[in-house]
Coordinates of C-alpha atoms and ligand atoms in Angstrom, one line a residue:
X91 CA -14.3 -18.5 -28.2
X92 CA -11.3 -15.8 -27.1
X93 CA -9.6 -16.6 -23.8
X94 CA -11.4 -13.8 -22.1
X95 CA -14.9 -15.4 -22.8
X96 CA -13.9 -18.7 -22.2
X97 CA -12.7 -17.6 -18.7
X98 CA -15.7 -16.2 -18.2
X99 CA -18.0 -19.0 -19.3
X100 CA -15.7 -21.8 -17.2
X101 CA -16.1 -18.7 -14.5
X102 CA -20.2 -18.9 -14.9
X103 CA -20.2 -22.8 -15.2
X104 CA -19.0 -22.4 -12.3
X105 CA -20.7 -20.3 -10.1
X106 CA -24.0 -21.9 -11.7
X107 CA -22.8 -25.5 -10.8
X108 CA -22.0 -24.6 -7.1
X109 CA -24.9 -23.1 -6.8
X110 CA -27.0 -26.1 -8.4
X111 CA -25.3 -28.1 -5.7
X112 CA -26.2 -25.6 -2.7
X113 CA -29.8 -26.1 -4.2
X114 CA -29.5 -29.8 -3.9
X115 CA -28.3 -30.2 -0.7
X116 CA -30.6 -27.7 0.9
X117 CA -33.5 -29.4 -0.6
X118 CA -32.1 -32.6 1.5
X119 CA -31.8 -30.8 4.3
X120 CA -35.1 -29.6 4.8
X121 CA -35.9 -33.2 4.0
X122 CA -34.0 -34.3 6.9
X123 CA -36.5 -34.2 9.9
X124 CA -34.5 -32.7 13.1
X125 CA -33.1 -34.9 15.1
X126 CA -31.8 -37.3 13.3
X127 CA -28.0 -37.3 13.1
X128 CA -26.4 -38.2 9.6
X129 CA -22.7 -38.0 8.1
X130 CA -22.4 -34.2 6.6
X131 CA -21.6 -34.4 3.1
X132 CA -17.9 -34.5 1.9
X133 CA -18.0 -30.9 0.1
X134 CA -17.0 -30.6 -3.4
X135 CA -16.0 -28.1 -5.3
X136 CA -16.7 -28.8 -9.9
X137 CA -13.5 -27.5 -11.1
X138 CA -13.4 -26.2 -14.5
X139 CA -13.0 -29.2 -16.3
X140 CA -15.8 -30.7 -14.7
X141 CA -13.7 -32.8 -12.1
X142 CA -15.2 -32.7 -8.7
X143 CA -12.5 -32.0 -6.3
X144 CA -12.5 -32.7 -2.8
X145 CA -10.4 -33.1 1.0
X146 CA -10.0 -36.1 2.8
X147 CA -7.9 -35.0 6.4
X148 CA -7.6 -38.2 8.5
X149 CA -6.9 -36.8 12.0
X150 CA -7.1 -37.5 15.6
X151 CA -10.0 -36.3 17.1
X152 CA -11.8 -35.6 20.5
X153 CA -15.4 -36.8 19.5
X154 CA -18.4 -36.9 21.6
X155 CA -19.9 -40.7 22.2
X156 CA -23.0 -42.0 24.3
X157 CA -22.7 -38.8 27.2
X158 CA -18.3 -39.3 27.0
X159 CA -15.5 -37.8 25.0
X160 CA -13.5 -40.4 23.3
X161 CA -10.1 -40.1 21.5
X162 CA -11.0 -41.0 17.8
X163 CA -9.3 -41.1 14.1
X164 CA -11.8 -39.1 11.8
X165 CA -12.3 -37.6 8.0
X166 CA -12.3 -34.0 8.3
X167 CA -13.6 -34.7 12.5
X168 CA -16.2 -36.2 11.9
X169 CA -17.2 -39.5 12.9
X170 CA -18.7 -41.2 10.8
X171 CA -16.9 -40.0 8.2
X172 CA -18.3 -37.5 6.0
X173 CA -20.5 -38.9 2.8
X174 CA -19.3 -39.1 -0.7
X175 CA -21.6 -38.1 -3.1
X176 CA -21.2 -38.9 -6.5
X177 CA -23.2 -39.9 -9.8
X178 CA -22.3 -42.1 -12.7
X179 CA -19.7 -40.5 -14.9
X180 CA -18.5 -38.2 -12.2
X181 CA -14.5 -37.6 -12.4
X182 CA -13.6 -37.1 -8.6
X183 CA -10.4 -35.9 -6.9
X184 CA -9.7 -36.4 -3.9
X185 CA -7.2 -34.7 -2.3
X186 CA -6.0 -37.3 1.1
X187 CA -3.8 -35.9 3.6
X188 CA -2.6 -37.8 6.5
X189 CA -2.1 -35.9 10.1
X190 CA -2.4 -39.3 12.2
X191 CA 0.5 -40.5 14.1
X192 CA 1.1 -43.6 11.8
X193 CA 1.0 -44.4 8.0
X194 CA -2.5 -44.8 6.7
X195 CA -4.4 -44.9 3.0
X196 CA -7.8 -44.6 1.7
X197 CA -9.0 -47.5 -0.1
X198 CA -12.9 -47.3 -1.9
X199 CA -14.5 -50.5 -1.3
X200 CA -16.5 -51.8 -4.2
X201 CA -15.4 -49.8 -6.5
X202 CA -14.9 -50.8 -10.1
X203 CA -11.7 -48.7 -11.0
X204 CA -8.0 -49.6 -11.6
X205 CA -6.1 -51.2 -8.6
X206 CA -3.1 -48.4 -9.5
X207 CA -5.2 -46.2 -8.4
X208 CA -7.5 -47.9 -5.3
X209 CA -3.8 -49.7 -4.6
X210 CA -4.6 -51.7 -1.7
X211 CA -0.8 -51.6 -0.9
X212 CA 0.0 -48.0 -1.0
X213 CA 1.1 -46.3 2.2
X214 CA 0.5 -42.4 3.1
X215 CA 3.0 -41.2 5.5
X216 CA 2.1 -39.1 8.4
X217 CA 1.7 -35.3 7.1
X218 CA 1.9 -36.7 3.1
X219 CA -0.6 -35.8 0.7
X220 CA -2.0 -38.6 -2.1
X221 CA -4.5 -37.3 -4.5
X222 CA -6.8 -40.2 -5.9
X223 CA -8.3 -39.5 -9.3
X224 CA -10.9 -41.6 -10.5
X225 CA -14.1 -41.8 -12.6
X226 CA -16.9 -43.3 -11.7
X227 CA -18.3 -46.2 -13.6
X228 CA -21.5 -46.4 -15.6
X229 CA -23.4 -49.1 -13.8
X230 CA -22.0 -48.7 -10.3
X231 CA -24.4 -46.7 -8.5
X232 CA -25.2 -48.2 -5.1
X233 CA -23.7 -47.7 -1.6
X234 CA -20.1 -47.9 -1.6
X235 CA -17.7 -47.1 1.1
X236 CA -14.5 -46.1 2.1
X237 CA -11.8 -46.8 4.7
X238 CA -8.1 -47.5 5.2
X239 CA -6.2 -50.3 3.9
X240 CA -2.3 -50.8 5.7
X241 CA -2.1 -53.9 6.2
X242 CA -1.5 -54.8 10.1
X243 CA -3.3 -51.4 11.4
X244 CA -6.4 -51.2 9.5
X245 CA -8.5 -53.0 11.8
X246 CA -7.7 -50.8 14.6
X247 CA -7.5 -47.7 12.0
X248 CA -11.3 -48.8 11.7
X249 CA -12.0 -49.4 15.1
X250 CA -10.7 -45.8 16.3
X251 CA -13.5 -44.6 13.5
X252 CA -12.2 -44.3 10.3
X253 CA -14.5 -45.0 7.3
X254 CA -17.5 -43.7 5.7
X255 CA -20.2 -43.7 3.1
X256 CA -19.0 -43.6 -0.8
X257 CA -22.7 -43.2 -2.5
X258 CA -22.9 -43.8 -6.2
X259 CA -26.5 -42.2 -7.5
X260 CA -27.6 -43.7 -10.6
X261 CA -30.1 -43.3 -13.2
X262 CA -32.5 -45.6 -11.4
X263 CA -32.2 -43.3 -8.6
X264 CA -33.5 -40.3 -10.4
X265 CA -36.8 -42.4 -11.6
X266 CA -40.6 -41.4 -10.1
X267 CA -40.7 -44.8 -8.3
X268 CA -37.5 -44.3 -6.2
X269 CA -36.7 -40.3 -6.3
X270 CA -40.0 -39.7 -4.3
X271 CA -39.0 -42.1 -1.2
X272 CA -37.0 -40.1 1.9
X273 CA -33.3 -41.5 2.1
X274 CA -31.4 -42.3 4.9
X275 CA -28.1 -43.7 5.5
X276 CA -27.2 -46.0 8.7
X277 CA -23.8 -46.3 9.6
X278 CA -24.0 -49.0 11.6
X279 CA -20.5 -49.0 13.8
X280 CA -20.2 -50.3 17.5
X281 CA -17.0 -48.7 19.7
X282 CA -15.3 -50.3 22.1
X283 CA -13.7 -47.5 24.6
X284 CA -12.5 -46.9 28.2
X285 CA -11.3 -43.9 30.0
X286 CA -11.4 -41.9 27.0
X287 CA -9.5 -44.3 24.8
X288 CA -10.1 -46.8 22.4
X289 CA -8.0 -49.8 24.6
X290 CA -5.5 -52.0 22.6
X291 CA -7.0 -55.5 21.4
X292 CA -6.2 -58.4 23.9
X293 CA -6.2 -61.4 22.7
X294 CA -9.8 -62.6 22.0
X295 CA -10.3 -59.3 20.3
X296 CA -7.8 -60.1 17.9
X297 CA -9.3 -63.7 17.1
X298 CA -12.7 -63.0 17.6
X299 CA -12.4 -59.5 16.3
X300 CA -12.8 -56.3 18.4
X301 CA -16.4 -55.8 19.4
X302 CA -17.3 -52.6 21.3
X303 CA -20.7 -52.4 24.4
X304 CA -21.4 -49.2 22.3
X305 CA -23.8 -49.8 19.5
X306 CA -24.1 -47.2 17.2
X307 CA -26.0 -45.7 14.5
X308 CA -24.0 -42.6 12.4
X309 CA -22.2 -42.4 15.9
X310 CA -25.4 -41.9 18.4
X311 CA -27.0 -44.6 20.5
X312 CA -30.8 -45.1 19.7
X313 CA -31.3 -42.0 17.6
X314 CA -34.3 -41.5 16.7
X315 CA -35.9 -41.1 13.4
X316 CA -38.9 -39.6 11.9
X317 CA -39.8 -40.6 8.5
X318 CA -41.3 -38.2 6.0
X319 CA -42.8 -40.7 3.8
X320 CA -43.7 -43.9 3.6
X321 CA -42.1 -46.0 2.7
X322 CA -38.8 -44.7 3.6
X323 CA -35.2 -46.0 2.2
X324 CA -32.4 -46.7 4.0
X325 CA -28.8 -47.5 3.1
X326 CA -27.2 -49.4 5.7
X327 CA -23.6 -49.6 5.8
X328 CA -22.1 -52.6 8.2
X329 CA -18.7 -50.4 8.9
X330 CA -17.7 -53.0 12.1
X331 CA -14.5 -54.2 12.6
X332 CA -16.3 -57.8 13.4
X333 CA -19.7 -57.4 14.7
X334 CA -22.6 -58.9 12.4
X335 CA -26.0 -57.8 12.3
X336 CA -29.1 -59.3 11.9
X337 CA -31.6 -56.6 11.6
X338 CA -35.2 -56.7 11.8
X339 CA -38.2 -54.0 12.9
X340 CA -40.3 -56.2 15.4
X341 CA -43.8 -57.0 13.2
X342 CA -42.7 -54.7 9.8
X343 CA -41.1 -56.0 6.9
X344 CA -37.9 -54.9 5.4
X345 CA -38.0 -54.5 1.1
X346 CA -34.7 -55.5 0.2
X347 CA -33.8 -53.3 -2.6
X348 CA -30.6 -53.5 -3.0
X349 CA -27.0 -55.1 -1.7
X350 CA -23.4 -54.2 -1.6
X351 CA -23.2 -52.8 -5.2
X352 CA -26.7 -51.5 -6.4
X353 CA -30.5 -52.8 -6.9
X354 CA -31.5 -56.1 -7.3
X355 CA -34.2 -56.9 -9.9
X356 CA -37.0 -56.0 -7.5
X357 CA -38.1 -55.9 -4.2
X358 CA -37.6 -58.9 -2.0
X359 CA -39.9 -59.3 1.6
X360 CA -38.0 -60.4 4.2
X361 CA -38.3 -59.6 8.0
X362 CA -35.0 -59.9 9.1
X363 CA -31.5 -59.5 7.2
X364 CA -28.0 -60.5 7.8
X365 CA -25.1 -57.5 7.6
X366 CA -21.8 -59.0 7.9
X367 CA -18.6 -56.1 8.2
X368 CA -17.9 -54.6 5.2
X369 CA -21.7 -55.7 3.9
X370 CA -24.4 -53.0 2.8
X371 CA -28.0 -53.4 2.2
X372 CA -31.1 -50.7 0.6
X373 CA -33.9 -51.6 2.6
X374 CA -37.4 -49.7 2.2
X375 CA -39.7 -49.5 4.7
X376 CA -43.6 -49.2 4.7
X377 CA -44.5 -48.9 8.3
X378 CA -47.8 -50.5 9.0
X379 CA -48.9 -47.6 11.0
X380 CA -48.2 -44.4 13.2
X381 CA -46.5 -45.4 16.5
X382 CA -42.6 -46.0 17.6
X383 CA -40.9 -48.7 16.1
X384 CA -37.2 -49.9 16.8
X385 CA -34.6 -51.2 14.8
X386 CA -33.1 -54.6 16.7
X387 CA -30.0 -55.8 16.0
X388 CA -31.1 -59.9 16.7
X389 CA -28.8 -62.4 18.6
X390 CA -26.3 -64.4 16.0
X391 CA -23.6 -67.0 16.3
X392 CA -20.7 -66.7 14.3
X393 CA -18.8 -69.1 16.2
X394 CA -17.0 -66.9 18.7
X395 CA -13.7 -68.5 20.5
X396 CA -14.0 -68.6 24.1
X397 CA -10.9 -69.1 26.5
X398 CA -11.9 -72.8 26.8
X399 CA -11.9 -73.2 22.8
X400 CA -8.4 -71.5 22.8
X401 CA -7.1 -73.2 25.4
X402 CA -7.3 -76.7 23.8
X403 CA -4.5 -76.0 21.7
X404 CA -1.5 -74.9 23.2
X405 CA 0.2 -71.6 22.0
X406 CA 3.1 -72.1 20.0
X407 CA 6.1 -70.4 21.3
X408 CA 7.4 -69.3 17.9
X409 CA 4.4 -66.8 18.2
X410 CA 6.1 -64.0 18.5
X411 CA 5.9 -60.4 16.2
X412 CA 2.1 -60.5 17.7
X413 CA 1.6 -56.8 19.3
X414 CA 0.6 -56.4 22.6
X415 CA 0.9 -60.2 23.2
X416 CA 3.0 -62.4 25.4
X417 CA 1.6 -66.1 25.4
X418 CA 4.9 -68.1 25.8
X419 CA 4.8 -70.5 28.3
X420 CA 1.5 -70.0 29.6
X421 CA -1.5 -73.1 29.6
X422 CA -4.6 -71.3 28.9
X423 CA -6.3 -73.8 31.2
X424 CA -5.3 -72.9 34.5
X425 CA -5.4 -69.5 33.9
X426 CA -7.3 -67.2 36.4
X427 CA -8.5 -64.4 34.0
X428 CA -8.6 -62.0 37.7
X429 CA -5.1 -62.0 38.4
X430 CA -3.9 -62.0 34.4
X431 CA -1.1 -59.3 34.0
X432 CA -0.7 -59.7 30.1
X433 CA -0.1 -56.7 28.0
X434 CA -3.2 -56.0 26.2
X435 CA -5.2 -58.4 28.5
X436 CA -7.2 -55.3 30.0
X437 CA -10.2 -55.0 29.1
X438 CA -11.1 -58.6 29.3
X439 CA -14.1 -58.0 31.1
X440 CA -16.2 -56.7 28.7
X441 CA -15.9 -60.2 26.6
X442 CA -18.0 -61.8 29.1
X443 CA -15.5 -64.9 29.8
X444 CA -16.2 -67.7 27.6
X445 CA -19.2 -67.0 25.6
X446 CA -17.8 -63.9 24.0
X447 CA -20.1 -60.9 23.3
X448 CA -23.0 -62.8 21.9
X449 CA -25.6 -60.7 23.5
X450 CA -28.7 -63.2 24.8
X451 CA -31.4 -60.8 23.6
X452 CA -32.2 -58.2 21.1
X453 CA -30.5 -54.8 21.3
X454 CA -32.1 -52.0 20.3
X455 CA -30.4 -49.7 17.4
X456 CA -33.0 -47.0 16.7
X457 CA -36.3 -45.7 16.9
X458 CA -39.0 -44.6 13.8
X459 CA -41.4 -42.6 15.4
X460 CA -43.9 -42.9 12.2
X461 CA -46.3 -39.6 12.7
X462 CA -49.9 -39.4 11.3
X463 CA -51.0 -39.1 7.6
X464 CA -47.3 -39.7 6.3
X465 CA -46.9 -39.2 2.5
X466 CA -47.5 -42.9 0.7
X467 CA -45.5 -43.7 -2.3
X468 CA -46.3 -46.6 -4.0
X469 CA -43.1 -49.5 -3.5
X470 CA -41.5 -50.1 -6.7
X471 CA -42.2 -53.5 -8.4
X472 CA -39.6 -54.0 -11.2
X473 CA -35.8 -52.3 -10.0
X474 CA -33.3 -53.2 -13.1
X475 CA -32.5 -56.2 -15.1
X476 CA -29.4 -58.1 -13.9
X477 CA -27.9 -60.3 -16.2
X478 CA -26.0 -63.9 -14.5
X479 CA -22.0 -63.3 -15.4
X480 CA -21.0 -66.3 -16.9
X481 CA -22.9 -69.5 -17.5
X482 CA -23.6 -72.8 -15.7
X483 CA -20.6 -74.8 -14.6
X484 CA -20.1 -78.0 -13.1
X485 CA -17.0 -77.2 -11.2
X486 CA -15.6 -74.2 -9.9
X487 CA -12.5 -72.9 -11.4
X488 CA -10.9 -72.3 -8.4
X489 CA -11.1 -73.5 -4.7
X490 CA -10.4 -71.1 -1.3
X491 CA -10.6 -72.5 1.8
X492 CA -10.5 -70.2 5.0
X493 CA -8.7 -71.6 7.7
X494 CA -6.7 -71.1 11.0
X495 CA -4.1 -72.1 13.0
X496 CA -4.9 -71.7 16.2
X497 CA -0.9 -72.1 17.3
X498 CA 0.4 -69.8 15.4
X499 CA -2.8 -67.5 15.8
X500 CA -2.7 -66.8 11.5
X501 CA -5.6 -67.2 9.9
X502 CA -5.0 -68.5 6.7
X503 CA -6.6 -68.9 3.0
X504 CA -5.2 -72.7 1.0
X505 CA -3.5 -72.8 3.9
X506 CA -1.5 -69.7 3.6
X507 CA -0.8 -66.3 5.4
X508 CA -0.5 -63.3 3.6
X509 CA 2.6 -62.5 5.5
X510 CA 4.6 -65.9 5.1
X511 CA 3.8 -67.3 1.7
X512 CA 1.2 -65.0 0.5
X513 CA -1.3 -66.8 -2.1
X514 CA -1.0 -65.4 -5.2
X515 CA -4.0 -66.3 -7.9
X516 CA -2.9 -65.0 -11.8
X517 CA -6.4 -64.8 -13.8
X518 CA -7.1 -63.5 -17.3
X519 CA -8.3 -60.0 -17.9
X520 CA -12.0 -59.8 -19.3
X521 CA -12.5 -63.6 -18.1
X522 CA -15.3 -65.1 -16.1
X523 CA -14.2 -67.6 -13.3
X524 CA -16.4 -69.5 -10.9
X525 CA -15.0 -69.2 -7.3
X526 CA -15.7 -71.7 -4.6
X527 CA -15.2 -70.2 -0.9
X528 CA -15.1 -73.0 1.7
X529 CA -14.9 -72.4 5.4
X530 CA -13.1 -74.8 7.1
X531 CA -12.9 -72.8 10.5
X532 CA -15.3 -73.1 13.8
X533 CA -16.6 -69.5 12.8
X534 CA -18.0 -67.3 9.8
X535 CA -15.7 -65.2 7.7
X536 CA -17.0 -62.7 5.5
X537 CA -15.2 -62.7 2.2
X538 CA -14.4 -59.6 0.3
X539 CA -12.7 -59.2 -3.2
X540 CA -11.6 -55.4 -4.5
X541 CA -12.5 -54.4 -7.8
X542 CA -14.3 -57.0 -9.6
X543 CA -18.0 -57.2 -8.4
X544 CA -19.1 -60.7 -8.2
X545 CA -22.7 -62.8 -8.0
X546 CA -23.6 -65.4 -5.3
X547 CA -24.6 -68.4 -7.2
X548 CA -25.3 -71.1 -4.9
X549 CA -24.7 -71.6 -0.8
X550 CA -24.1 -75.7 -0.2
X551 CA -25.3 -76.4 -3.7
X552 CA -28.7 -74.1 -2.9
X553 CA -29.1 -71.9 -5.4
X554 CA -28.8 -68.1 -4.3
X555 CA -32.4 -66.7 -4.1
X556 CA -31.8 -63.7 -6.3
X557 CA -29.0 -62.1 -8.7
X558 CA -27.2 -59.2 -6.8
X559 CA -23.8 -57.3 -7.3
X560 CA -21.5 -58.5 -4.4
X561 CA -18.1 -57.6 -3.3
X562 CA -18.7 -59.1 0.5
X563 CA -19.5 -62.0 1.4
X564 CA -20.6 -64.4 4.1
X565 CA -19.5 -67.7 4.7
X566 CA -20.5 -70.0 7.4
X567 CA -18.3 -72.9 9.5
X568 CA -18.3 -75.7 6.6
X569 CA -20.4 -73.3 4.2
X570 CA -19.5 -73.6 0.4
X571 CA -20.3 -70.3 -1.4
X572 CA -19.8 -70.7 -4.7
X573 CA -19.5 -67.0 -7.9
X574 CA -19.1 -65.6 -10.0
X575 CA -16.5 -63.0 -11.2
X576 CA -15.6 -61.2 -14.1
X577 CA -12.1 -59.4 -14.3
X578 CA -13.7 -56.8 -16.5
X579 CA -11.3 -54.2 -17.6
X580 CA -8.6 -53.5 -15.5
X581 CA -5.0 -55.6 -14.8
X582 CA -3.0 -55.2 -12.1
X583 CA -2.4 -56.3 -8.4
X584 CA -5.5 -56.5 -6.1
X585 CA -6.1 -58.3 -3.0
X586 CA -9.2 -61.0 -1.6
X587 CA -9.7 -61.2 2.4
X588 CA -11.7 -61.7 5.4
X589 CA -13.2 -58.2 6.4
X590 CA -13.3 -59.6 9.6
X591 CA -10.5 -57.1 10.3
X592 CA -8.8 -58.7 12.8
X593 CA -8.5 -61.7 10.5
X594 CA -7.0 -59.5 7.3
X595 CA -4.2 -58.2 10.0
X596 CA -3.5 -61.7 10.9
X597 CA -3.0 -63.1 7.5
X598 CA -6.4 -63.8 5.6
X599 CA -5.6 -62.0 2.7
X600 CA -4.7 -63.2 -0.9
X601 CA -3.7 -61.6 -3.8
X602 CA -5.0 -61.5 -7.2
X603 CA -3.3 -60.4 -10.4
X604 CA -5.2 -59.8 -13.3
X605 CA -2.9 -59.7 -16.5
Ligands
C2O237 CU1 -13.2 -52.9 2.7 CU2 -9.8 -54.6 1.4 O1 -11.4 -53.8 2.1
CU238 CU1 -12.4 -53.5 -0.4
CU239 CU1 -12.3 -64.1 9.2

C-alpha cells in the first residue's frame, strides 16, 4: 500500500469506527427509558492505530443536587463522572488535565496494569496534563472504577465528587444469556453539603469518615427507574467516602452476578447484599411482578465512634499537623458540643451526637416502577469458570492487622502509619501468597490492594461461599479474612489500604513492592 491509500484506508477505518460507535451508543440510548439519570459516556475518539483516546478535565463545578446548587469537583462537569467504556484488548489514552485548585491524579481501581503507569504516588499539578496509556487485560472485564489518589486529599477529592465508572466489557458480555438483559449502572455516592459548600471534616468525620444526609444514586435522590426487561442488570458502584450499604428490594431477590472484578461462576440468590466504599457488585433482577419497588439501603453497624468512645482516651498533645483540628488541652468529657468553637467542628449536628449517622430505619435509594408484559429473559445458570489461585495452606504467609491509636488519631496497619514508618512488604513477582487481614479496631475497615486481584478464602476460618475476583474487602472488629493473591506480571511499587478514605489520609496504607 502507497502512502496516499494507506491514508485513505486509516482515513475510512476511521470514519467507519466512529460511526460503529455512534451506532452503539444510540442503540443504548433508546434502551435507556426516560427518566432515569446515568453518567454520559466518556467520548472516545479510535485513533489510527487503533488506540482509543480520550479527556479527563477535573474541574470545579456548580452542580445541581436534591433542589440546591452545590460547589463540586467533576470529570469533564459532570457528577458522577462520566463512564469509561472499554473492552478486552482495548489500548486507551487518556489525556488528564488538572484545573482544580490543588494537586490531584487519576488512579484506576482494580485494574490489572503496571503500577508505573496506575502510580498510586504520582501528583498532577494544578493546570498540568498526564496522559495515561494502558491496555486493557484479557480477563478483566467487570466494573472498575476510577478516582484520585494524593495521599492526604483524596478523601475529600472524593467527597467533593470525583470518581466514576471504569467498565471493562468482556466476551461473556457479548453472549445470548447476558447481552439480552437491560444494563444499568448505580453510582451509589451520598454528599454531605451546606450553604452551597461541601463543609470541611470535623473531627468525627475524619475518624468515622465523612458521611453526607444526601443519599444518592448517579447524583439524584430516589430516581426512578423503569426496566425494559426482566430481569434487569445492574452494576453498582459503592463510590462513598465511608458509608456502607446493605442493599436489598423489599420481598425480590437480588442474582449476584458478579463482584468487584467480573462474574462469579453463576448466579447466587441472596436478598440482601453488603457494599462497603470502594466495593462493586452485578446484581440481576427478576421482579416478581408489575408495581413500584424500592431499593433500601438497610441499617448497618460498622462500629461508629461517638464523642463518649473518643473521649475515654485523652488526645495526645503531640497531635498536631491534623487540618482543621485543635484538640490540645481539651477533655472530651465535659465538653458541651453547643457552645464548641473548634475549627472544623461545624457541622456537628448532622452526626447526631453519639450514635453517629447510623440511620434507625431503611432509607429509600430508588424506585423500579416494573410496567406490564415486560420482555423475560431467561437468568443465566453457568457465568465462567473461576479457577482458586494457589492451593490449600495451613498458615498464611503474611499477617496485617488494622489498628488505631486513638491518641494520636493514626490509624495504623502492624502497627504502623504510612506517614511515620510506612510498612513496606517485598514479594516475589509471579508468586502466590496467602494474606491474613485481622481487625483489631472497634469498627470495620474495608481492605483494598491495587493491581493484583485477589480471592476471599475463608472469614474466621469459614470458608468463603463462592470464588470471586476481589480487590476490596471487608473486615469486621476482630474478623480474620484470610486470600489469596498472585503478583502476576508486573513489579514495581504499589500500595494496600483502608478505602475508608478518611482512614487512608490518616495513615492506613502500606506499600507493596513486587520485584
Ligand atoms: Cu480506590 Cu488506592 O484506591
Ligand atoms: Cu485502588
Ligand atoms: Cu478503615
Amino acid at each position: 500500500m502507497n502512502t496516499q491509500s494507506r491514508r485513505s484506508f486509516l482515513k475510512t477505518t476511521a470514519v467507519v469506527t466512529s460511526t460503529l460507535l455512534f451506532a452503539r451508543a444510540a442503540q443504548i440510548q433508546t434502551f435507556t427509558p426516560t427518566g432515569f439519570p446515568e453518567p454520559p459516556d466518556l467520548p472516545l475518539t479510535r485513533l489510527p492505530d487503533g488506540t482509543l483516546r480520550g479527556e479527563i478535565t477535573a474541574q470545579v463545578t456548580r452542580t445541581p443536587v436534591d433542589g440546591q446548587t452545590v460547589e463540586l469537583y467533576t470529570y469533564n462537569g459532570h457528577f458522577p463522572g462520566p463512564t469509561l467504556r472499554a473492552r478486552e484488548g482495548d489500548t486507551l489514552e487518556i489525556h488528564f488535565t488538572n484545573r482544580l485548585p490543588e494537586p490531584t491524579s487519576l488512579h484506576w481501581h482494580g485494574l490489572h496494569i503496571s503500577p508505573d503507569i496506575d502510580n498510586p504516588l504520582l501528583e498532577v499539578k494544578p493546570g498540568e496534563t498526564h496522559t495515561y496509556t494502558f491496555t486493557v487485560p484479557r480477563g478483566s472485564a467487570g466494573t472498575l472504577w476510577y478516582h484520585p489518589h494524593i495521599h492526604k486529599t483524596v478523601a475529600n477529592q472524593v467527597h467533593k465528587g470525583l470518581g466514576g465508572l471504569f467498565i471493562i466489557e468482556g466476551p461473556l458480555d457479548q453472549t445470548p444469556g447476558l447481552k439480552d438483559i437491560a444494563t444499568h449502572v448505580l453510582v451509589l455516592k451520598d454528599l454531605h453539603s451546606q450553604n452551597g459548600k461541601v463543609p470541611q471534616p470535623n473531627m468525627l468525620d475524619l475518624m468515622n469518615g465523612m458521611e453526607g444526609s444526601t443519599l444518592l444514586v448517579n447524583g439524584r435522590v430516589n430516581p426512578t427507574l423503569t426496566p425494559t426487561t426482566s430481569p434487569v442488570r445492574l452494576r453498582v458502584l459503592n463510590s462513598s467516602n465511608a458509608r456502607y450499604y446493605r442493599l436489598s428490594i423489599p420481598g425480590q431477590v437480588l442474582h449476584l452476578i458478579g463482584t468487584d472484578l467480573g462474574l462469579i461462576e453463576k448466579p447466587t440468590p441472596t436478598t440482601e447484599l453488603l457494599l462497603a466504599p470502594g466495593e462493586r457488585s452485578e446484581i440481576l433482577v427478576a421482579f416478581s411482578g408489575p408495581g413500584t419497588f424500592q431499593l433500601q439501603n438497610l441499617p448497618y453497624d460498622r462500629g461508629l465512634m461517638t464523642m463518649n468512645s473518643m473521649s475515654s482516651t485523652p488526645p495526645d498533645p503531640k497531635m498536631d499537623g491534623m487540618q482543621g483540628m485543635d484538640m490540645k488541652g481539651m477533655d472530651m468529657k465535659d465538653m458541651d458540643m453547643k457552645d464548641m468553637d473548634m475549627n472544623g467542628m461545624e457541622g456537628m449536628h448532622h452526626m447526631g451526637m453519639g450514635q453517629g449517622t447510623k440511620a434507625a430505619g431503611p432509607e429509600v435509594l430508588m424506585t423500579f416502577r416494573v410496567p406490564e408484559g415486560l420482555p423475560e429473559v431467561a437468568l443465566p445458570v453457568r457465568l465462567r469458570p473461576i479457577r482458586p489461585l494457589g492451593v490449600f495452606q495451613a498458615f498464611p504467609d503474611r499477617l496485617f492487622e488494622l489498628g488505631e491509636d486513638m491518641r494520636t488519631m493514626q490509624f495504623l496497619i502492624n502497627g504502623r502509619s504510612f506517614d511515620e514508618d510506612p510498612l513496606v512488604v517485598t514479594v516475589k513477582k509471579d508468586q502466590v501468597e496467602v494474606w491474613d487481614v485481622v481487625n483489631r479496631s472497634d469498627m470495620d475497615h474495608p481492605f483494598h490492594l491495587h493491581t493484583y486481584p485477589f480471592q476471599v478464602v475463608s472469614r474466621n476460618g469459614v470458608k468463603e461461599p463462592f470464588l470471586a475476583f476481589k480487590d476490596t474487602v471487608n473486615v469486621r472488629p476482630g474478623e480474620r479474612v484470610r486470600l489469596r493473591v498472585k503478583f502476576a506480571d508486573f513489579t514495581g511499587l504499589t500500595v494496600f489500604h483502608c478505602h475508608l478514605l478518611e482512614h487512608e489520609d490518616l495513615g492506613m496504607m502500606g506499600v507493596l513492592k513486587v520485584e
